PDB file of C-alpha atoms in Angstrom:
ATOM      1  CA  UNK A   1      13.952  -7.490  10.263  1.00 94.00           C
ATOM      2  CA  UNK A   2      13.472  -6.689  14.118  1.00 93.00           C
ATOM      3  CA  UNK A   3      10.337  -3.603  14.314  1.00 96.00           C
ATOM      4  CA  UNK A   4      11.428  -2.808  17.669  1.00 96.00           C
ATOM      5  CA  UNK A   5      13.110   0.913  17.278  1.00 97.00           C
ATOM      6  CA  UNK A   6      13.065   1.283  13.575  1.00 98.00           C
ATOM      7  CA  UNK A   7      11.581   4.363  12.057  1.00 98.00           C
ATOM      8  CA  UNK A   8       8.880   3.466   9.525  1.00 98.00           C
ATOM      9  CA  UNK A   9       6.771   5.389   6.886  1.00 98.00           C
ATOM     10  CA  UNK A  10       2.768   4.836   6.398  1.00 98.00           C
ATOM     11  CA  UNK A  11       1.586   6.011   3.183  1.00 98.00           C
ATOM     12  CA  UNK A  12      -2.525   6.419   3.129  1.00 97.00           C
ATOM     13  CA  UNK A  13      -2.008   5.932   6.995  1.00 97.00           C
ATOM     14  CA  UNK A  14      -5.087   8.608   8.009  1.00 97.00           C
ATOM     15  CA  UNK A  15      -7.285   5.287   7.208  1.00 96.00           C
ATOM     16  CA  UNK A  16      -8.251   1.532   5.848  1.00 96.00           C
ATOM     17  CA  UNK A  17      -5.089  -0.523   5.891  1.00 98.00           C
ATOM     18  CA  UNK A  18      -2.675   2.181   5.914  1.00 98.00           C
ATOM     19  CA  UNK A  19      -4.244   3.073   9.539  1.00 98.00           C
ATOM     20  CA  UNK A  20      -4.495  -0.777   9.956  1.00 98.00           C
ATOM     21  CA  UNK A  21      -0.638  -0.951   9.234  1.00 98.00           C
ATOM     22  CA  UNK A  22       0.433   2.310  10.962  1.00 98.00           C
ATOM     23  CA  UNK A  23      -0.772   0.501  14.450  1.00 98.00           C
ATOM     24  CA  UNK A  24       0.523  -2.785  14.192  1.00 98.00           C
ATOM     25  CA  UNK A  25       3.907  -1.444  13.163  1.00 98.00           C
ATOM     26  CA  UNK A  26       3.519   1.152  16.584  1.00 98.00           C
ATOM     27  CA  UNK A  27       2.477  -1.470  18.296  1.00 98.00           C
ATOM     28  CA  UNK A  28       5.616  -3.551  17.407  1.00 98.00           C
ATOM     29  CA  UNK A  29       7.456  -0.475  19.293  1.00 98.00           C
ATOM     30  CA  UNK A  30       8.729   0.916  15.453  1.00 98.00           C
ATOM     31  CA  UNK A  31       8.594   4.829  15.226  1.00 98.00           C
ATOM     32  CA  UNK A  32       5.675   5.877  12.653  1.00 98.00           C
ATOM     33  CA  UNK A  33       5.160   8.669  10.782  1.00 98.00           C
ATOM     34  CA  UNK A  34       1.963   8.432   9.234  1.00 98.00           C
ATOM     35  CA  UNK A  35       2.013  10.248   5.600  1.00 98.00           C
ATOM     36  CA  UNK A  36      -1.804  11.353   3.988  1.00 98.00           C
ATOM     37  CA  UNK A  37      -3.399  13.531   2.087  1.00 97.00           C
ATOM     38  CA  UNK A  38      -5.442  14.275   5.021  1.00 97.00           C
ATOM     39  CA  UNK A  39      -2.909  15.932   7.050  1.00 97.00           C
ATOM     40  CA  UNK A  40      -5.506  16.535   9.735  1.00 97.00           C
ATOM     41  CA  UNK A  41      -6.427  12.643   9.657  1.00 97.00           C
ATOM     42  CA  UNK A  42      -2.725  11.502  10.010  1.00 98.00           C
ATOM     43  CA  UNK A  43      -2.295  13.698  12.733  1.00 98.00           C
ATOM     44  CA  UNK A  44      -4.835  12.771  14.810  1.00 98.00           C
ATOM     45  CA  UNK A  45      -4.606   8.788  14.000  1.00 98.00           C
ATOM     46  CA  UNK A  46      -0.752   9.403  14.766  1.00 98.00           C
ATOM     47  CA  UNK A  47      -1.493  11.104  18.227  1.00 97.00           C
ATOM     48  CA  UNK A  48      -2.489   7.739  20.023  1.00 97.00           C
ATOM     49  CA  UNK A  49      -0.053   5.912  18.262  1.00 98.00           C
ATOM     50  CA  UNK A  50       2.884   7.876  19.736  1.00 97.00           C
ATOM     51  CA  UNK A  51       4.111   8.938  16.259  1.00 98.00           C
ATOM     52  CA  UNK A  52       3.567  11.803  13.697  1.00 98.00           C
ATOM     53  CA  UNK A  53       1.086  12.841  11.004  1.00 98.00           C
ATOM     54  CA  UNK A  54       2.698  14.091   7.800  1.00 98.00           C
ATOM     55  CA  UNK A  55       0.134  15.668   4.673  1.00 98.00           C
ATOM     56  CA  UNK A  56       1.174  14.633   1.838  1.00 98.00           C
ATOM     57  CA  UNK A  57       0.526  14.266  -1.593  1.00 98.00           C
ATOM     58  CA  UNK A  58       2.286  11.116  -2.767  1.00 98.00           C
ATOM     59  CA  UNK A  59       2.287  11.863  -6.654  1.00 98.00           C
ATOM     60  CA  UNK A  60       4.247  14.991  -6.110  1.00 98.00           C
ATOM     61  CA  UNK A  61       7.755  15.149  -5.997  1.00 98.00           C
ATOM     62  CA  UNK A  62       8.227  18.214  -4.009  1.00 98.00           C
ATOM     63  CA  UNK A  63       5.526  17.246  -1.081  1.00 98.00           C
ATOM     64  CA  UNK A  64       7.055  13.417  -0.847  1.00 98.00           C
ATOM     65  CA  UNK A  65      10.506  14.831  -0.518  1.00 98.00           C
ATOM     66  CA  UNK A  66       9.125  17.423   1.944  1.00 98.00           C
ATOM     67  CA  UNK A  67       7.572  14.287   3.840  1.00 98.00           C
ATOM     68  CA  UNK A  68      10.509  11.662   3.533  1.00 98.00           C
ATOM     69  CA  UNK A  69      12.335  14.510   5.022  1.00 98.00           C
ATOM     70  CA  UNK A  70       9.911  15.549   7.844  1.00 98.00           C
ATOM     71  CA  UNK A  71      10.031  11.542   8.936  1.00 98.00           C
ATOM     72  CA  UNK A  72      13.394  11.445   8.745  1.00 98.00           C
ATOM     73  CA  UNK A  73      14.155  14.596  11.643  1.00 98.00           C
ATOM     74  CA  UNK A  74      11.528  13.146  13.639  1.00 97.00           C
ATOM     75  CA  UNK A  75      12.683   9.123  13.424  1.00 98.00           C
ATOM     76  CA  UNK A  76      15.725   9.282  11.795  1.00 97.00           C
ATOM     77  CA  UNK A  77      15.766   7.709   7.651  1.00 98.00           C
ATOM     78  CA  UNK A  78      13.013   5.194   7.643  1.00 98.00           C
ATOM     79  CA  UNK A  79      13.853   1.764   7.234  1.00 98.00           C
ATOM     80  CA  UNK A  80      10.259   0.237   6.376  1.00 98.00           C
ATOM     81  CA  UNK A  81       8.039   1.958   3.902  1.00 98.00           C
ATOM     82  CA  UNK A  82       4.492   0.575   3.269  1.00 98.00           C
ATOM     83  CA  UNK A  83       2.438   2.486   0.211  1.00 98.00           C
ATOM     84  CA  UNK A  84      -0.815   2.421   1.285  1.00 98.00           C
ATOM     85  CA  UNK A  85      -1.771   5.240  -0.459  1.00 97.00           C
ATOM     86  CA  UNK A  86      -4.340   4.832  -3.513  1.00 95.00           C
ATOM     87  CA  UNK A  87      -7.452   5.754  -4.873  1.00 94.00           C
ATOM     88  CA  UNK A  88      -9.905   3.629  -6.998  1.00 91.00           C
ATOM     89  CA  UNK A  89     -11.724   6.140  -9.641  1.00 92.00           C
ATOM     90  CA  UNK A  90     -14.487   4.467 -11.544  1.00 92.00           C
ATOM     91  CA  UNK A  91     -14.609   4.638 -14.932  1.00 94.00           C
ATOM     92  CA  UNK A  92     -15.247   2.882 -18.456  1.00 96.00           C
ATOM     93  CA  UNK A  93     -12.984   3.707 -21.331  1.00 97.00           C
ATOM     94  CA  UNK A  94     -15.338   4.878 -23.285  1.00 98.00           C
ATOM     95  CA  UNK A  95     -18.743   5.129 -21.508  1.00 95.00           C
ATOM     96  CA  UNK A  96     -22.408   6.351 -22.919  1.00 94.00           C
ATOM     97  CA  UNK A  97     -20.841  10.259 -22.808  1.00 94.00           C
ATOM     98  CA  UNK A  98     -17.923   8.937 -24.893  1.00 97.00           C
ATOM     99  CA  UNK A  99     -14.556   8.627 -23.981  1.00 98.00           C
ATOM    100  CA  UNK A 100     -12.956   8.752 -20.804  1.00 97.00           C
ATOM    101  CA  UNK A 101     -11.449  12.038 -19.662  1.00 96.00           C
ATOM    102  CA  UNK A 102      -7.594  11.608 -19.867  1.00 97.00           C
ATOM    103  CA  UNK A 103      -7.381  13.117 -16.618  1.00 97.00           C
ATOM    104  CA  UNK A 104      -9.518  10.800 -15.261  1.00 97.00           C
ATOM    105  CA  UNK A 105      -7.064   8.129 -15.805  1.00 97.00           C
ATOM    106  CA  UNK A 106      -3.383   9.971 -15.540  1.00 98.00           C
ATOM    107  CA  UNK A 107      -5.085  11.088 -11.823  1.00 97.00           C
ATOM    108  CA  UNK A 108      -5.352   7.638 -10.714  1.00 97.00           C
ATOM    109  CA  UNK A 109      -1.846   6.475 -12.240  1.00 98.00           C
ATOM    110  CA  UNK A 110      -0.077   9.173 -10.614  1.00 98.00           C
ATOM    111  CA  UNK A 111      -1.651   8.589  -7.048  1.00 98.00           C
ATOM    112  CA  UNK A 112      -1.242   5.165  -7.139  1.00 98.00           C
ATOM    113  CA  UNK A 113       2.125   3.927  -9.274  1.00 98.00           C
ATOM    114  CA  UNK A 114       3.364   6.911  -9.590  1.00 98.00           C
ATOM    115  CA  UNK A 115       3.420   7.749  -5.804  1.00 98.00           C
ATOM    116  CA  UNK A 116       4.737   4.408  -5.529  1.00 98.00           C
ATOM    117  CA  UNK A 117       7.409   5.016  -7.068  1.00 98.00           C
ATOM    118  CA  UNK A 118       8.173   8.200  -5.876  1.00 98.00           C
ATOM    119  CA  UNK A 119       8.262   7.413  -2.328  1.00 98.00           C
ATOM    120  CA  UNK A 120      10.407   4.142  -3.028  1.00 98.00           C
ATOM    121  CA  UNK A 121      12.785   5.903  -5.180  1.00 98.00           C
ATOM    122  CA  UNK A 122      12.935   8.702  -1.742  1.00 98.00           C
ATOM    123  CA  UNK A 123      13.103   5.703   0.800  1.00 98.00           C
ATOM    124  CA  UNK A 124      15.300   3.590  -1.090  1.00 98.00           C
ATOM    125  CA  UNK A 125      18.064   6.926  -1.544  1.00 98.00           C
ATOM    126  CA  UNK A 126      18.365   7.117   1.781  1.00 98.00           C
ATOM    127  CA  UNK A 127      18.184   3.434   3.670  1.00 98.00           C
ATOM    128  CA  UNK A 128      20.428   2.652   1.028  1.00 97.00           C
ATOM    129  CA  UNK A 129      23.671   4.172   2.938  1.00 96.00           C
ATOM    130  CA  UNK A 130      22.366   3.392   6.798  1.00 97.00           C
ATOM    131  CA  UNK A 131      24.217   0.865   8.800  1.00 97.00           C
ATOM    132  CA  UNK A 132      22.962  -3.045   7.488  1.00 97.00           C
ATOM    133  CA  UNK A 133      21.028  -4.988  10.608  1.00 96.00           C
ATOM    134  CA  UNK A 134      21.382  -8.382  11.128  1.00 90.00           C
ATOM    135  CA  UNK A 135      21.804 -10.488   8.155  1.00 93.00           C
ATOM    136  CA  UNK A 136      22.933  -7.292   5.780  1.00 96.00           C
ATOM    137  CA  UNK A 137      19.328  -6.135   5.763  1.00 97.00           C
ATOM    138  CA  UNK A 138      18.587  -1.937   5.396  1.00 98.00           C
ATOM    139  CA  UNK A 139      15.488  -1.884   4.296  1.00 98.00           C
ATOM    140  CA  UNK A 140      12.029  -3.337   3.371  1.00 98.00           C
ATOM    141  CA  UNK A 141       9.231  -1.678   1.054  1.00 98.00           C
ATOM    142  CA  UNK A 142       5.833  -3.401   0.885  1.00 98.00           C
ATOM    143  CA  UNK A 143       3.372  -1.909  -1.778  1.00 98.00           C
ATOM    144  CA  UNK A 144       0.031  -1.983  -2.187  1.00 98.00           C
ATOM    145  CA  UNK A 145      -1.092  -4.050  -5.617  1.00 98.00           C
ATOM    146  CA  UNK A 146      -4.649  -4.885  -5.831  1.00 96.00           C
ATOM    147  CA  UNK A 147      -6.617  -8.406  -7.696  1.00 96.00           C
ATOM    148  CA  UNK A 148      -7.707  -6.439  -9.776  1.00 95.00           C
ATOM    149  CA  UNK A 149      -4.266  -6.021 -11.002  1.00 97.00           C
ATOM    150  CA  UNK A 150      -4.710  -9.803 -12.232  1.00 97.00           C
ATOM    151  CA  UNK A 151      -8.913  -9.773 -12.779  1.00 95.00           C
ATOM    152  CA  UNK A 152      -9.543  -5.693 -13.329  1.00 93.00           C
ATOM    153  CA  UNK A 153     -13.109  -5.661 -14.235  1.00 92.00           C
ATOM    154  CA  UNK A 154     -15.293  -3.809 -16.598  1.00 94.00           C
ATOM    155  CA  UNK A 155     -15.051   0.310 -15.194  1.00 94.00           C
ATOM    156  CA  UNK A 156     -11.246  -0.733 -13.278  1.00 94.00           C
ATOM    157  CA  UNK A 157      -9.611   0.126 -16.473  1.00 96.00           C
ATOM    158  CA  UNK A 158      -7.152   3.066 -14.723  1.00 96.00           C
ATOM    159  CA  UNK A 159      -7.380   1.033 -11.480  1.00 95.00           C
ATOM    160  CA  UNK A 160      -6.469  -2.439 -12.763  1.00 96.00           C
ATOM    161  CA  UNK A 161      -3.498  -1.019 -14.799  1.00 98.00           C
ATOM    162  CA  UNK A 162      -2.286   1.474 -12.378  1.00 98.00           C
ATOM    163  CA  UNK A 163      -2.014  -1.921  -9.474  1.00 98.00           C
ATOM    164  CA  UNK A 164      -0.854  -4.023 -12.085  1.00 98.00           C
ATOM    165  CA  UNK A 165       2.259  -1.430 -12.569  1.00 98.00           C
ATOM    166  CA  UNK A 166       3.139  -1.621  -9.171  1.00 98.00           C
ATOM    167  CA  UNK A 167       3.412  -5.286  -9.573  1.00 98.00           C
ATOM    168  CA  UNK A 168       5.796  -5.164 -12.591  1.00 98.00           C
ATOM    169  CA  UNK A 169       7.556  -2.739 -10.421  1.00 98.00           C
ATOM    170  CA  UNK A 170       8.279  -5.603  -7.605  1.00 98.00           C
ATOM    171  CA  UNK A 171      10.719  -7.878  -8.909  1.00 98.00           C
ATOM    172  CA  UNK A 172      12.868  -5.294 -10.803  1.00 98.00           C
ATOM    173  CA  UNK A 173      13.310  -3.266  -7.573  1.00 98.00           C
ATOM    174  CA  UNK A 174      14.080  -6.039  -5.338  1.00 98.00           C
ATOM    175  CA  UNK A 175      16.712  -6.743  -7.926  1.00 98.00           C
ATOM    176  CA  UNK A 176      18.015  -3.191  -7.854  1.00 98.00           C
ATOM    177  CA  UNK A 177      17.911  -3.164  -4.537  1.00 98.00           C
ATOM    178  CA  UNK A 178      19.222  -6.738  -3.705  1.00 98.00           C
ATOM    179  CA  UNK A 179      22.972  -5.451  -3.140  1.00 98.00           C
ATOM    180  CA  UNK A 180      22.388  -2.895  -0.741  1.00 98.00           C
ATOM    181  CA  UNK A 181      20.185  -5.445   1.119  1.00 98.00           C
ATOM    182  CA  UNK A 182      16.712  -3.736   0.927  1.00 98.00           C
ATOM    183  CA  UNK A 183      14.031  -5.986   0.523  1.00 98.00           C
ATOM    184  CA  UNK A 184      10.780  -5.045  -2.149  1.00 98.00           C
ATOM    185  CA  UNK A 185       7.364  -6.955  -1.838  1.00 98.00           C
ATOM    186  CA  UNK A 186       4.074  -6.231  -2.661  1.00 98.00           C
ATOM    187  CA  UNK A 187       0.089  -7.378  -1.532  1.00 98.00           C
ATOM    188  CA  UNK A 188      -2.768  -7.697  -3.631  1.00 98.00           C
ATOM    189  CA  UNK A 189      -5.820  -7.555  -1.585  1.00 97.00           C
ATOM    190  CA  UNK A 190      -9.533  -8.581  -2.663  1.00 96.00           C
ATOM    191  CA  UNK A 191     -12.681  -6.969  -1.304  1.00 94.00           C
ATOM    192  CA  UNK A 192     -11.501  -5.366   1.682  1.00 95.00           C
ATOM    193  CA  UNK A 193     -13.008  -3.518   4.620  1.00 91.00           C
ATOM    194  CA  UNK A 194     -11.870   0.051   3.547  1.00 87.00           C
ATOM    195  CA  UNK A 195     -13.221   3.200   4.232  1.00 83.00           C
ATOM    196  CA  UNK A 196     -14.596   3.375   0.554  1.00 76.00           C
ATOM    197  CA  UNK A 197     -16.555  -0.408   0.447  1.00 80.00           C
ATOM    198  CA  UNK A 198     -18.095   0.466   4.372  1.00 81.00           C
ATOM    199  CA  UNK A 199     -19.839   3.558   2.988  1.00 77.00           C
ATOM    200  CA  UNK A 200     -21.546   1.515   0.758  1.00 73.00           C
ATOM    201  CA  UNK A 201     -24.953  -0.333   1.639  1.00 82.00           C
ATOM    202  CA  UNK A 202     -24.648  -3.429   3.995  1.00 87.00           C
ATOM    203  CA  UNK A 203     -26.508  -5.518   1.397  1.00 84.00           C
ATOM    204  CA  UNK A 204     -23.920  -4.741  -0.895  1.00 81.00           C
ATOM    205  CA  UNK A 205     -21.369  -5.416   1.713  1.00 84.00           C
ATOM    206  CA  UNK A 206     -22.979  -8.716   2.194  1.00 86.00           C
ATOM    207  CA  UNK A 207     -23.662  -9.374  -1.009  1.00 86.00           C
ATOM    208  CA  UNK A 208     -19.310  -8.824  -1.445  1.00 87.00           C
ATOM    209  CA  UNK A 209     -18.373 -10.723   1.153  1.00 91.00           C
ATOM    210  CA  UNK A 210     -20.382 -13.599  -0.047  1.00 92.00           C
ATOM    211  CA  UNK A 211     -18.626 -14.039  -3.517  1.00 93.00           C
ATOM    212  CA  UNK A 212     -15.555 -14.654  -1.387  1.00 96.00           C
ATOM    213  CA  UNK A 213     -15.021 -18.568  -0.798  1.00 95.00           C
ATOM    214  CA  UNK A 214     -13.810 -18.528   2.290  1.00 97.00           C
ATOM    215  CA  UNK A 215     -13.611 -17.004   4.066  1.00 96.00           C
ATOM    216  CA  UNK A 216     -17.194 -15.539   2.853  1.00 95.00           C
ATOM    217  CA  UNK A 217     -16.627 -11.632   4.353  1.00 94.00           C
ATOM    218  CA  UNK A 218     -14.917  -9.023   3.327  1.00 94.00           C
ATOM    219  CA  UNK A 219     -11.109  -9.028   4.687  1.00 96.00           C
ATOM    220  CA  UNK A 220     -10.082  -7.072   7.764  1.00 97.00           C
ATOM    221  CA  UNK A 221      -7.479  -4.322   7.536  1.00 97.00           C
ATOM    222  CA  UNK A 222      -5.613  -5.829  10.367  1.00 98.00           C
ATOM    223  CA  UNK A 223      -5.568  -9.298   8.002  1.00 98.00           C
ATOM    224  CA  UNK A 224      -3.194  -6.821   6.154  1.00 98.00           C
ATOM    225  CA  UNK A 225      -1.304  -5.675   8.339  1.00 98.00           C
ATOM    226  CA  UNK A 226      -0.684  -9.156   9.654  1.00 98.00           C
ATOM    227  CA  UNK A 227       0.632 -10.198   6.110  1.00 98.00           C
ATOM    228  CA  UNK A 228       2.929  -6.756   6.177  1.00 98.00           C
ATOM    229  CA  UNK A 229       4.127  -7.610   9.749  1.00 98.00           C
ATOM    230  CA  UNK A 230       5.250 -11.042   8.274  1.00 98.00           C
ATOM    231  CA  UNK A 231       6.625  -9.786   5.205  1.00 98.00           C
ATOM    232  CA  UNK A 232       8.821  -7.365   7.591  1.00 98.00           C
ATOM    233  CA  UNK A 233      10.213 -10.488   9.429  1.00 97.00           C
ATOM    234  CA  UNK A 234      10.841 -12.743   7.229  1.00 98.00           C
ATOM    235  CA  UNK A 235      14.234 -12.138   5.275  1.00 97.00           C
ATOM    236  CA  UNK A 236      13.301 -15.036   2.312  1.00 98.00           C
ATOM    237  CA  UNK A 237      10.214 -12.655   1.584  1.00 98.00           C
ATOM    238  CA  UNK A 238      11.469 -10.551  -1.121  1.00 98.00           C
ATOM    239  CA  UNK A 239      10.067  -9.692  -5.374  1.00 98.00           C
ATOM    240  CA  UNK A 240       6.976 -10.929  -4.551  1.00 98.00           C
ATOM    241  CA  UNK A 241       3.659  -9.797  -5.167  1.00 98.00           C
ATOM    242  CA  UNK A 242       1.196 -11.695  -2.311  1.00 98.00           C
ATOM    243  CA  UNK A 243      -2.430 -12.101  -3.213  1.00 98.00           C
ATOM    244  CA  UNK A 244      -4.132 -11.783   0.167  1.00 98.00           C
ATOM    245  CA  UNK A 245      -8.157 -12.109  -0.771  1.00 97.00           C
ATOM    246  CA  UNK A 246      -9.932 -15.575   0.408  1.00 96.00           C
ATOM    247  CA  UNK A 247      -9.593 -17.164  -2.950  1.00 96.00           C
ATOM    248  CA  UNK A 248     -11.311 -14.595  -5.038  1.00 94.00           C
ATOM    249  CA  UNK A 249     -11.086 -14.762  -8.627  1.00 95.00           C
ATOM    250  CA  UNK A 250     -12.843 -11.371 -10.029  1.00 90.00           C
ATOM    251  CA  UNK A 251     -16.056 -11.722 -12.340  1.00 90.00           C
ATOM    252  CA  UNK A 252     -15.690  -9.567 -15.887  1.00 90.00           C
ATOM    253  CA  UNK A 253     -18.972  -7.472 -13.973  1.00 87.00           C
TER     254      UNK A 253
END
């Protein structure tokens, strides 16, 4: 699919590789709207970007529909949606204070497969009955998976499973979708330079981007975005889940 011109919805695009995403797509001349929690945040990284900040919370029905909708007056329906959105609560299953609050884990499920699939169900209603592009195309949705979805680790126990849903989700919704020509794919990063891993210490940093084997950093957000960018052009790219992480094969600690 050509960027140039097409409206396009950012989940988690305030920061990390959502904000990563948000400015190559912008940069490919697509029209953004840049969906967050941080309403604030999306606003103001949508500013320079010439597109529009939308606060959203992407587990709610109700706010995503109020969102989708928002984009859609602005841009017109959105024909690219990347889920960017996602949060990565700590946590054992049962841990020296016994077990795990429930709402510890349903939080993270909802935020990140639930709100997956909420704003792909929302996307997908309404690219679904827009004029097909070249080649039949209408649409293409990149999600965000995670290695851990493959390799969770001790303490990733929501995480791990909630990333490893939106990988099971891939390949049935390309196949759903394969007849109306919208396109489903999905990334797993590794250790990533995200707003969450820089506010830790820079020996841990280093010490992270070391176990990598090569390259031996931690991955760029615009690395990301690259891999979205090519997802979004190439037509054969489609029920895949793309591990994007240097080789990385996550310890059990």
């Amino acid at each position: 699919m050509k960027v140039e011109g097409i409206a396009a919805i950012v989940t988690g695009g305030a920061s990390g590789l959502g904000l990563a995403t948000a400015q190559a797509l912008a940069g490919a001349g697509a029209k953004v709207a840049l969906v967050d929690l941080n309403e604030q945040g999306a606003k103001a990284a949508a500013e320079p970007l010439g597109g529009i900040g939308i606060g959203c919370d992407v587990s709610d029905a109700a706010s995503a529909e109020a969102a989708v909708a928002r984009a859609a007056e602005a841009h017109g329906p959105a024909r690219i949606l990347i889920n960017c959105a996602g949060v990565a609560t700590p946590g054992r299953i049962v841990g020296k204070n016994g077990p795990l609050d429930l709402s510890v884990y349903s939080r993270v499920i909802a935020i990140n497969l639930i709100g997956t699939f909420n704003m792909m169900r929302l996307v997908a209603a309404a690219a679904q009955s827009l004029d097909p592009l070249d080649g039949g195309e209408r649409g293409v949705i990149v999600s965000t998976a995670s290695v851990a979805a493959y390799e969770g680790q001790v303490g990733q126990a929501a995480y791990a499973s909630s990333k490893a849903g939106i990988v099971g989700l891939t390949l049935p919704a390309a196949r759903e979708f394969a007849p109306v020509g919208i396109r489903v794919c999905a990334i797993a990063p590794g250790i990533f330079e995200t707003p969450m891993l820089l506010g830790l210490p820079q020996d841990v940093q280093d010490s992270l981007g070391r176990s990598v084997p090569f390259p031996s950093r931690l991955g760029k957000p615009e690395e990301y975005a690259d891999l979205v960018m090519s997802i979004i052009r190439n037509p054969m790219l489609n029920g895949e889940t793309i591990r994007l992480d240097g080789a990385i094969r996550m310890q059990p600690r």
